[in-house]
Amino acid sequence: MKERERPALISVIVPVYNTVEYLERCVKSIRRQTWRNLEIILVDDGSTDNSGALAEKIAMEDMRVRVFHKENGGTSAARNLGISKARGDFIGFVDSDDYIEPEMYERLLAVALSEELLMVQISRDEIDEHGNLMENVCVPPEKPELWEDERFMKELLLHRGDCSFCTKLTHASLFAEERFPEGELNEDFNLLVRLLPKVGAVAVLPEQDYHVFYRYGSNTRTRDEEEFPQVFTDIVKNADRVWEIVQEEYPQLLPEAMRFGLFQRLDYMLHIPISRMNEENAFYVQVKDYLKAHRKDALHSPCLTKKNKQYLFLLGTAPVLVRKVHRAIKKSKERT
């Protein structure tokens, strides 16, 4: 990236769907950014509450805000529309129920420009519906670190890296030919692993400037044991996609990629309702057969815990029985 004559413009894309309670807080946190040269793109994804009207009202208060309305198509479709409308040199994303600290984008941009990076990442925390700070999903580094793309890929495969694009500032050029996969969940991981070989390196900053609002009823969060969110299917599909990328770009990470594929299938098996564990469910059968075929890989993997190996071996042998026992143990613990 060459030295520029004008200040860099940041496009912040916010997909909006039925979050009228949180949208104003979200956008206010973006409008308060210390880096003033930004545009805020609100994409109303067919909201059925007053989110779309509120977005228009907010746009009347700040000329930097633009609003687009579309039929409901999911987060990826909304983000992709926002990307197509963005004018910025860099692009950021904020979920409409989350909020950010005032210095976040100025902090990220300074590192991106000084280090000539295409992607920079801030750290995050998670806050529940009652305002309580939750345990860190991704542990922030103690000081700024520069991760080469191979290191970043390894952290993702070991479930230590942050795949969210909401914590990142990304150079617009990376979206010239790539978009979020529409109709799928775990979409951030899908796009990030495709972009990493082009990125070269990512700066990871320790400040927890991005605040994730953890609320039940979103895509991946449910209290109903019989519900089976689509994300548990999509994480298995993405495990196969990243295996192909690792084979081509990072063959030295194949042990980690094998661990990742096994772990994602373990997650699938531990969440699928027992009622769906039958031969008529073709995807379940594929997962079951994969675990059976890779039992030795699971047992000898240097990247899996002893408990992971035991579960994977048993689920590859007698999955329904294991799940019934697992459910019984879980319910027993809940009663005590």
Tab-separated table of C-alpha atoms in Angstrom:
chain	number	residue	atom	x	y	z
A	1	MET	CA	0.000	0.000	0.000
A	2	LYS	CA	1.498	3.306	-1.089
A	3	GLU	CA	1.424	6.555	0.863
A	4	ARG	CA	-1.912	8.280	0.230
A	5	GLU	CA	-2.667	11.984	-0.247
A	6	ARG	CA	-6.087	11.818	1.426
A	7	PRO	CA	-7.169	10.212	4.683
A	8	ALA	CA	-8.211	6.596	4.291
A	9	LEU	CA	-11.954	6.026	4.122
A	10	ILE	CA	-13.354	3.161	6.190
A	11	SER	CA	-16.668	1.554	5.210
A	12	VAL	CA	-18.440	-0.060	8.169
A	13	ILE	CA	-21.115	-2.524	7.092
A	14	VAL	CA	-23.923	-3.416	9.514
A	15	PRO	CA	-26.429	-6.122	8.523
A	16	VAL	CA	-29.730	-5.366	10.264
A	17	TYR	CA	-32.451	-7.891	10.977
A	18	ASN	CA	-35.047	-7.405	13.726
A	19	THR	CA	-32.673	-5.746	16.191
A	20	VAL	CA	-34.600	-2.548	16.843
A	21	GLU	CA	-33.753	-2.793	20.567
A	22	TYR	CA	-30.007	-2.715	19.927
A	23	LEU	CA	-29.482	-0.921	16.626
A	24	GLU	CA	-29.217	2.607	18.024
A	25	ARG	CA	-26.556	1.559	20.545
A	26	CYS	CA	-24.621	-0.194	17.796
A	27	VAL	CA	-24.650	2.687	15.318
A	28	LYS	CA	-23.975	5.272	18.017
A	29	SER	CA	-20.783	3.415	18.918
A	30	ILE	CA	-19.686	3.588	15.262
A	31	ARG	CA	-20.617	7.257	14.881
A	32	ARG	CA	-18.473	8.022	17.944
A	33	GLN	CA	-15.315	6.652	16.361
A	34	THR	CA	-12.301	8.890	16.764
A	35	TRP	CA	-11.463	8.163	13.101
A	36	ARG	CA	-14.066	10.421	11.501
A	37	ASN	CA	-13.503	9.602	7.838
A	38	LEU	CA	-15.858	6.653	7.618
A	39	GLU	CA	-19.164	5.702	6.094
A	40	ILE	CA	-21.745	3.509	7.820
A	41	ILE	CA	-23.717	1.172	5.559
A	42	LEU	CA	-26.861	-0.217	7.182
A	43	VAL	CA	-28.357	-3.122	5.234
A	44	ASP	CA	-31.912	-3.863	6.337
A	45	ASP	CA	-32.275	-7.563	5.584
A	46	GLY	CA	-36.061	-7.670	5.354
A	47	SER	CA	-36.705	-6.817	9.011
A	48	THR	CA	-40.270	-7.369	10.216
A	49	ASP	CA	-39.978	-5.030	13.206
A	50	ASN	CA	-39.171	-1.311	13.042
A	51	SER	CA	-35.441	-1.802	12.406
A	52	GLY	CA	-35.666	-0.522	8.831
A	53	ALA	CA	-37.526	2.649	9.867
A	54	LEU	CA	-35.061	3.240	12.710
A	55	ALA	CA	-32.160	2.880	10.279
A	56	GLU	CA	-33.687	5.582	8.060
A	57	LYS	CA	-34.168	7.851	11.079
A	58	ILE	CA	-30.522	7.395	12.089
A	59	ALA	CA	-29.409	8.216	8.537
A	60	MET	CA	-31.212	11.564	8.796
A	61	GLU	CA	-28.995	12.439	11.770
A	62	ASP	CA	-25.622	11.689	10.169
A	63	MET	CA	-24.718	12.149	6.508
A	64	ARG	CA	-22.145	9.353	6.822
A	65	VAL	CA	-24.944	6.794	7.216
A	66	ARG	CA	-26.458	5.123	4.151
A	67	VAL	CA	-29.336	2.639	4.286
A	68	PHE	CA	-30.223	-0.144	1.874
A	69	HIS	CA	-33.259	-2.402	2.091
A	70	LYS	CA	-33.505	-5.928	0.689
A	71	GLU	CA	-35.547	-9.077	1.019
A	72	ASN	CA	-34.433	-11.362	3.818
A	73	GLY	CA	-31.488	-13.462	2.688
A	74	GLY	CA	-29.260	-13.852	5.738
A	75	THR	CA	-26.156	-12.156	7.077
A	76	SER	CA	-23.887	-13.125	4.187
A	77	ALA	CA	-26.231	-11.709	1.551
A	78	ALA	CA	-26.611	-8.485	3.534
A	79	ARG	CA	-22.846	-8.131	3.970
A	80	ASN	CA	-22.264	-8.823	0.281
A	81	LEU	CA	-24.708	-6.092	-0.693
A	82	GLY	CA	-22.884	-3.761	1.667
A	83	ILE	CA	-19.549	-4.658	0.090
A	84	SER	CA	-20.927	-3.842	-3.356
A	85	LYS	CA	-22.001	-0.391	-2.122
A	86	ALA	CA	-18.855	0.363	-0.118
A	87	ARG	CA	-16.589	3.202	-1.218
A	88	GLY	CA	-13.896	2.751	1.411
A	89	ASP	CA	-10.246	1.830	1.194
A	90	PHE	CA	-10.829	-0.506	4.133
A	91	ILE	CA	-13.942	-2.385	5.184
A	92	GLY	CA	-15.145	-3.323	8.663
A	93	PHE	CA	-18.220	-5.181	9.879
A	94	VAL	CA	-20.281	-4.776	13.032
A	95	ASP	CA	-23.264	-6.941	13.962
A	96	SER	CA	-26.296	-4.808	14.764
A	97	ASP	CA	-26.652	-6.065	18.342
A	98	ASP	CA	-22.952	-5.545	19.152
A	99	TYR	CA	-21.054	-2.322	19.848
A	100	ILE	CA	-17.482	-1.036	19.725
A	101	GLU	CA	-15.099	1.288	21.580
A	102	PRO	CA	-14.483	4.794	20.148
A	103	GLU	CA	-10.819	4.186	19.328
A	104	MET	CA	-11.243	0.835	17.590
A	105	TYR	CA	-11.013	1.799	13.927
A	106	GLU	CA	-8.371	4.482	14.422
A	107	ARG	CA	-6.263	1.932	16.298
A	108	LEU	CA	-6.699	-0.699	13.591
A	109	LEU	CA	-6.096	1.693	10.706
A	110	ALA	CA	-2.882	3.073	12.220
A	111	VAL	CA	-1.371	-0.409	12.341
A	112	ALA	CA	-2.653	-1.349	8.887
A	113	LEU	CA	-1.035	1.723	7.326
A	114	SER	CA	2.202	1.719	9.302
A	115	GLU	CA	2.839	-1.992	8.712
A	116	GLU	CA	1.328	-2.014	5.188
A	117	LEU	CA	-1.065	-4.840	6.060
A	118	LEU	CA	-4.206	-5.965	4.280
A	119	MET	CA	-5.838	-7.179	7.496
A	120	VAL	CA	-5.625	-6.148	11.150
A	121	GLN	CA	-7.517	-7.661	14.081
A	122	ILE	CA	-8.655	-6.218	17.412
A	123	SER	CA	-9.579	-8.390	20.400
A	124	ARG	CA	-13.116	-8.884	21.708
A	125	ASP	CA	-15.125	-9.780	24.767
A	126	GLU	CA	-18.632	-11.228	25.163
A	127	ILE	CA	-21.428	-9.832	27.305
A	128	ASP	CA	-24.592	-11.769	28.159
A	129	GLU	CA	-28.197	-10.538	28.213
A	130	HIS	CA	-27.817	-9.443	31.839
A	131	GLY	CA	-24.709	-7.362	31.215
A	132	ASN	CA	-22.290	-9.898	32.683
A	133	LEU	CA	-18.838	-10.287	31.175
A	134	MET	CA	-18.398	-13.856	29.939
A	135	GLU	CA	-15.295	-15.996	29.649
A	136	ASN	CA	-13.091	-15.070	26.693
A	137	VAL	CA	-13.770	-17.167	23.600
A	138	CYS	CA	-10.485	-15.962	22.101
A	139	VAL	CA	-7.752	-15.016	24.565
A	140	PRO	CA	-6.204	-11.621	23.678
A	141	PRO	CA	-2.423	-11.445	23.314
A	142	GLU	CA	-0.559	-9.539	26.015
A	143	LYS	CA	0.883	-7.168	23.427
A	144	PRO	CA	0.472	-6.579	19.670
A	145	GLU	CA	1.590	-9.554	17.607
A	146	LEU	CA	2.164	-10.076	13.899
A	147	TRP	CA	0.981	-13.486	12.738
A	148	GLU	CA	2.065	-14.807	9.369
A	149	ASP	CA	-0.835	-16.416	7.466
A	150	GLU	CA	0.430	-19.913	8.321
A	151	ARG	CA	0.439	-19.078	12.043
A	152	PHE	CA	-3.057	-17.635	11.786
A	153	MET	CA	-4.307	-20.738	9.961
A	154	LYS	CA	-2.795	-22.962	12.648
A	155	GLU	CA	-4.521	-20.985	15.404
A	156	LEU	CA	-7.848	-21.363	13.600
A	157	LEU	CA	-7.363	-25.115	13.188
A	158	LEU	CA	-6.638	-25.416	16.909
A	159	HIS	CA	-9.733	-23.352	17.777
A	160	ARG	CA	-7.614	-20.583	19.294
A	161	GLY	CA	-7.930	-18.000	16.515
A	162	ASP	CA	-10.726	-15.507	15.905
A	163	CYS	CA	-12.382	-16.011	12.527
A	164	SER	CA	-14.883	-13.151	12.919
A	165	PHE	CA	-14.686	-10.345	10.376
A	166	CYS	CA	-16.288	-8.038	12.945
A	167	THR	CA	-12.989	-7.826	14.831
A	168	LYS	CA	-11.046	-7.080	11.661
A	169	LEU	CA	-10.291	-4.171	9.383
A	170	THR	CA	-9.798	-5.541	5.880
A	171	HIS	CA	-8.408	-3.845	2.792
A	172	ALA	CA	-11.148	-3.479	0.175
A	173	SER	CA	-8.983	-5.108	-2.507
A	174	LEU	CA	-9.428	-8.499	-0.822
A	175	PHE	CA	-13.134	-8.370	-1.664
A	176	ALA	CA	-12.526	-7.763	-5.361
A	177	GLU	CA	-13.146	-11.429	-6.187
A	178	GLU	CA	-14.311	-12.944	-2.898
A	179	ARG	CA	-17.605	-12.732	-1.005
A	180	PHE	CA	-19.283	-14.348	1.987
A	181	PRO	CA	-21.018	-17.653	1.141
A	182	GLU	CA	-24.758	-17.059	0.974
A	183	GLY	CA	-27.178	-19.559	2.492
A	184	GLU	CA	-24.536	-20.911	4.908
A	185	LEU	CA	-23.537	-20.273	8.506
A	186	ASN	CA	-19.972	-20.286	9.846
A	187	GLU	CA	-19.574	-17.862	6.945
A	188	ASP	CA	-16.715	-15.874	8.458
A	189	PHE	CA	-14.509	-18.951	8.764
A	190	ASN	CA	-15.391	-19.947	5.193
A	191	LEU	CA	-14.239	-16.624	3.763
A	192	LEU	CA	-11.261	-16.100	6.063
A	193	VAL	CA	-9.542	-19.394	5.235
A	194	ARG	CA	-9.918	-18.577	1.544
A	195	LEU	CA	-8.390	-15.126	2.025
A	196	LEU	CA	-5.517	-16.018	4.346
A	197	PRO	CA	-3.096	-17.158	1.608
A	198	LYS	CA	-3.572	-13.723	-0.017
A	199	VAL	CA	-3.202	-11.756	3.208
A	200	GLY	CA	0.379	-12.625	4.075
A	201	ALA	CA	0.219	-11.531	7.708
A	202	VAL	CA	-2.316	-10.236	10.242
A	203	ALA	CA	-1.591	-7.922	13.171
A	204	VAL	CA	-3.458	-9.051	16.301
A	205	LEU	CA	-4.006	-6.303	18.872
A	206	PRO	CA	-4.703	-6.909	22.578
A	207	GLU	CA	-7.344	-4.223	23.186
A	208	GLN	CA	-10.834	-5.698	23.619
A	209	ASP	CA	-12.554	-2.932	21.670
A	210	TYR	CA	-15.277	-5.104	20.124
A	211	HIS	CA	-18.144	-6.159	22.396
A	212	VAL	CA	-20.204	-9.189	21.362
A	213	PHE	CA	-23.717	-9.148	22.799
A	214	TYR	CA	-24.553	-12.779	23.485
A	215	ARG	CA	-28.298	-13.251	23.182
A	216	TYR	CA	-30.351	-16.381	22.811
A	217	GLY	CA	-32.439	-16.752	19.682
A	218	SER	CA	-29.643	-15.846	17.243
A	219	ASN	CA	-28.360	-18.261	14.587
A	220	THR	CA	-26.165	-20.454	16.795
A	221	ARG	CA	-27.710	-20.065	20.237
A	222	THR	CA	-30.631	-22.067	21.517
A	223	ARG	CA	-31.965	-23.444	24.775
A	224	ASP	CA	-34.017	-26.196	23.108
A	225	GLU	CA	-32.176	-29.538	23.067
A	226	GLU	CA	-34.257	-30.779	20.124
A	227	GLU	CA	-33.311	-27.874	17.894
A	228	PHE	CA	-30.357	-28.443	15.614
A	229	PRO	CA	-28.945	-25.187	14.188
A	230	GLN	CA	-27.644	-25.330	10.630
A	231	VAL	CA	-24.239	-24.166	11.834
A	232	PHE	CA	-23.365	-27.661	13.081
A	233	THR	CA	-23.718	-28.989	9.540
A	234	ASP	CA	-21.862	-26.079	7.985
A	235	ILE	CA	-18.851	-26.401	10.317
A	236	VAL	CA	-18.334	-29.933	8.985
A	237	LYS	CA	-18.542	-28.718	5.395
A	238	ASN	CA	-16.011	-26.001	6.174
A	239	ALA	CA	-13.699	-28.558	7.765
A	240	ASP	CA	-13.549	-30.330	4.415
A	241	ARG	CA	-12.967	-27.047	2.580
A	242	VAL	CA	-10.106	-26.024	4.837
A	243	TRP	CA	-8.564	-29.495	4.472
A	244	GLU	CA	-8.265	-28.859	0.733
A	245	ILE	CA	-6.742	-25.406	1.316
A	246	VAL	CA	-4.223	-26.790	3.800
A	247	GLN	CA	-3.226	-29.573	1.420
A	248	GLU	CA	-2.438	-26.994	-1.254
A	249	GLU	CA	-1.111	-24.032	0.745
A	250	TYR	CA	0.038	-25.322	4.145
A	251	PRO	CA	0.855	-29.059	3.918
A	252	GLN	CA	2.894	-28.815	7.120
A	253	LEU	CA	-0.405	-28.163	8.947
A	254	LEU	CA	-2.110	-31.409	7.872
A	255	PRO	CA	-2.041	-32.862	11.434
A	256	GLU	CA	-3.849	-29.767	12.695
A	257	ALA	CA	-6.279	-29.924	9.781
A	258	MET	CA	-7.050	-33.574	10.560
A	259	ARG	CA	-7.643	-32.644	14.186
A	260	PHE	CA	-9.945	-29.827	13.052
A	261	GLY	CA	-12.026	-32.117	10.843
A	262	LEU	CA	-12.416	-34.652	13.624
A	263	PHE	CA	-13.258	-32.027	16.218
A	264	GLN	CA	-15.920	-30.390	14.033
A	265	ARG	CA	-17.559	-33.769	13.519
A	266	LEU	CA	-17.402	-34.404	17.254
A	267	ASP	CA	-19.243	-31.113	17.777
A	268	TYR	CA	-21.832	-32.192	15.203
A	269	MET	CA	-22.341	-35.588	16.855
A	270	LEU	CA	-22.713	-34.130	20.336
A	271	HIS	CA	-25.427	-31.692	19.221
A	272	ILE	CA	-27.525	-33.551	16.675
A	273	PRO	CA	-30.823	-34.723	18.248
A	274	ILE	CA	-30.819	-38.492	18.763
A	275	SER	CA	-34.060	-38.639	16.790
A	276	ARG	CA	-32.102	-37.582	13.677
A	277	MET	CA	-29.367	-40.175	14.091
A	278	ASN	CA	-30.700	-42.660	11.560
A	279	GLU	CA	-29.824	-44.108	8.161
A	280	GLU	CA	-32.302	-41.823	6.383
A	281	ASN	CA	-30.181	-38.833	7.339
A	282	ALA	CA	-27.503	-38.913	4.632
A	283	PHE	CA	-25.313	-36.216	6.174
A	284	TYR	CA	-25.318	-37.936	9.555
A	285	VAL	CA	-24.338	-41.201	7.874
A	286	GLN	CA	-21.402	-39.456	6.173
A	287	VAL	CA	-20.190	-38.049	9.485
A	288	LYS	CA	-20.575	-41.415	11.222
A	289	ASP	CA	-18.701	-43.238	8.449
A	290	TYR	CA	-15.919	-40.615	8.517
A	291	LEU	CA	-15.391	-41.077	12.250
A	292	LYS	CA	-15.354	-44.837	11.843
A	293	ALA	CA	-12.806	-44.641	9.021
A	294	HIS	CA	-10.581	-42.223	10.969
A	295	ARG	CA	-10.589	-43.837	14.395
A	296	LYS	CA	-6.853	-44.495	14.193
A	297	ASP	CA	-6.207	-40.892	13.154
A	298	ALA	CA	-8.174	-39.743	16.198
A	299	LEU	CA	-6.339	-42.038	18.604
A	300	HIS	CA	-2.888	-41.030	17.323
A	301	SER	CA	-3.509	-37.321	16.808
A	302	PRO	CA	-1.018	-35.164	18.746
A	303	CYS	CA	-3.512	-32.280	18.637
A	304	LEU	CA	-6.478	-33.904	20.437
A	305	THR	CA	-7.045	-34.318	24.160
A	306	LYS	CA	-7.485	-37.729	25.733
A	307	LYS	CA	-11.179	-37.004	26.278
A	308	ASN	CA	-11.610	-35.960	22.626
A	309	LYS	CA	-9.981	-39.191	21.473
A	310	GLN	CA	-12.219	-41.321	23.683
A	311	TYR	CA	-15.398	-39.639	22.463
A	312	LEU	CA	-14.341	-39.815	18.821
A	313	PHE	CA	-13.481	-43.506	19.060
A	314	LEU	CA	-16.773	-44.335	20.770
A	315	LEU	CA	-18.849	-42.172	18.431
A	316	GLY	CA	-17.230	-43.928	15.493
A	317	THR	CA	-18.256	-47.272	16.983
A	318	ALA	CA	-21.690	-46.873	18.613
A	319	PRO	CA	-22.837	-43.252	18.145
A	320	VAL	CA	-26.467	-43.578	19.249
A	321	LEU	CA	-25.604	-45.470	22.417
A	322	VAL	CA	-22.859	-42.988	23.266
A	323	ARG	CA	-25.224	-40.046	22.799
A	324	LYS	CA	-27.875	-41.606	25.035
A	325	VAL	CA	-25.324	-42.154	27.788
A	326	HIS	CA	-23.930	-38.655	27.272
A	327	ARG	CA	-27.417	-37.143	27.563
A	328	ALA	CA	-28.161	-39.116	30.722
A	329	ILE	CA	-24.930	-37.954	32.353
A	330	LYS	CA	-25.597	-34.346	31.351
A	331	LYS	CA	-29.113	-34.390	32.815
A	332	SER	CA	-27.830	-35.998	36.013
A	333	LYS	CA	-25.286	-33.200	36.456
A	334	GLU	CA	-27.966	-30.565	35.841
A	335	ARG	CA	-30.107	-31.980	38.647
A	336	THR	CA	-27.272	-31.881	41.179
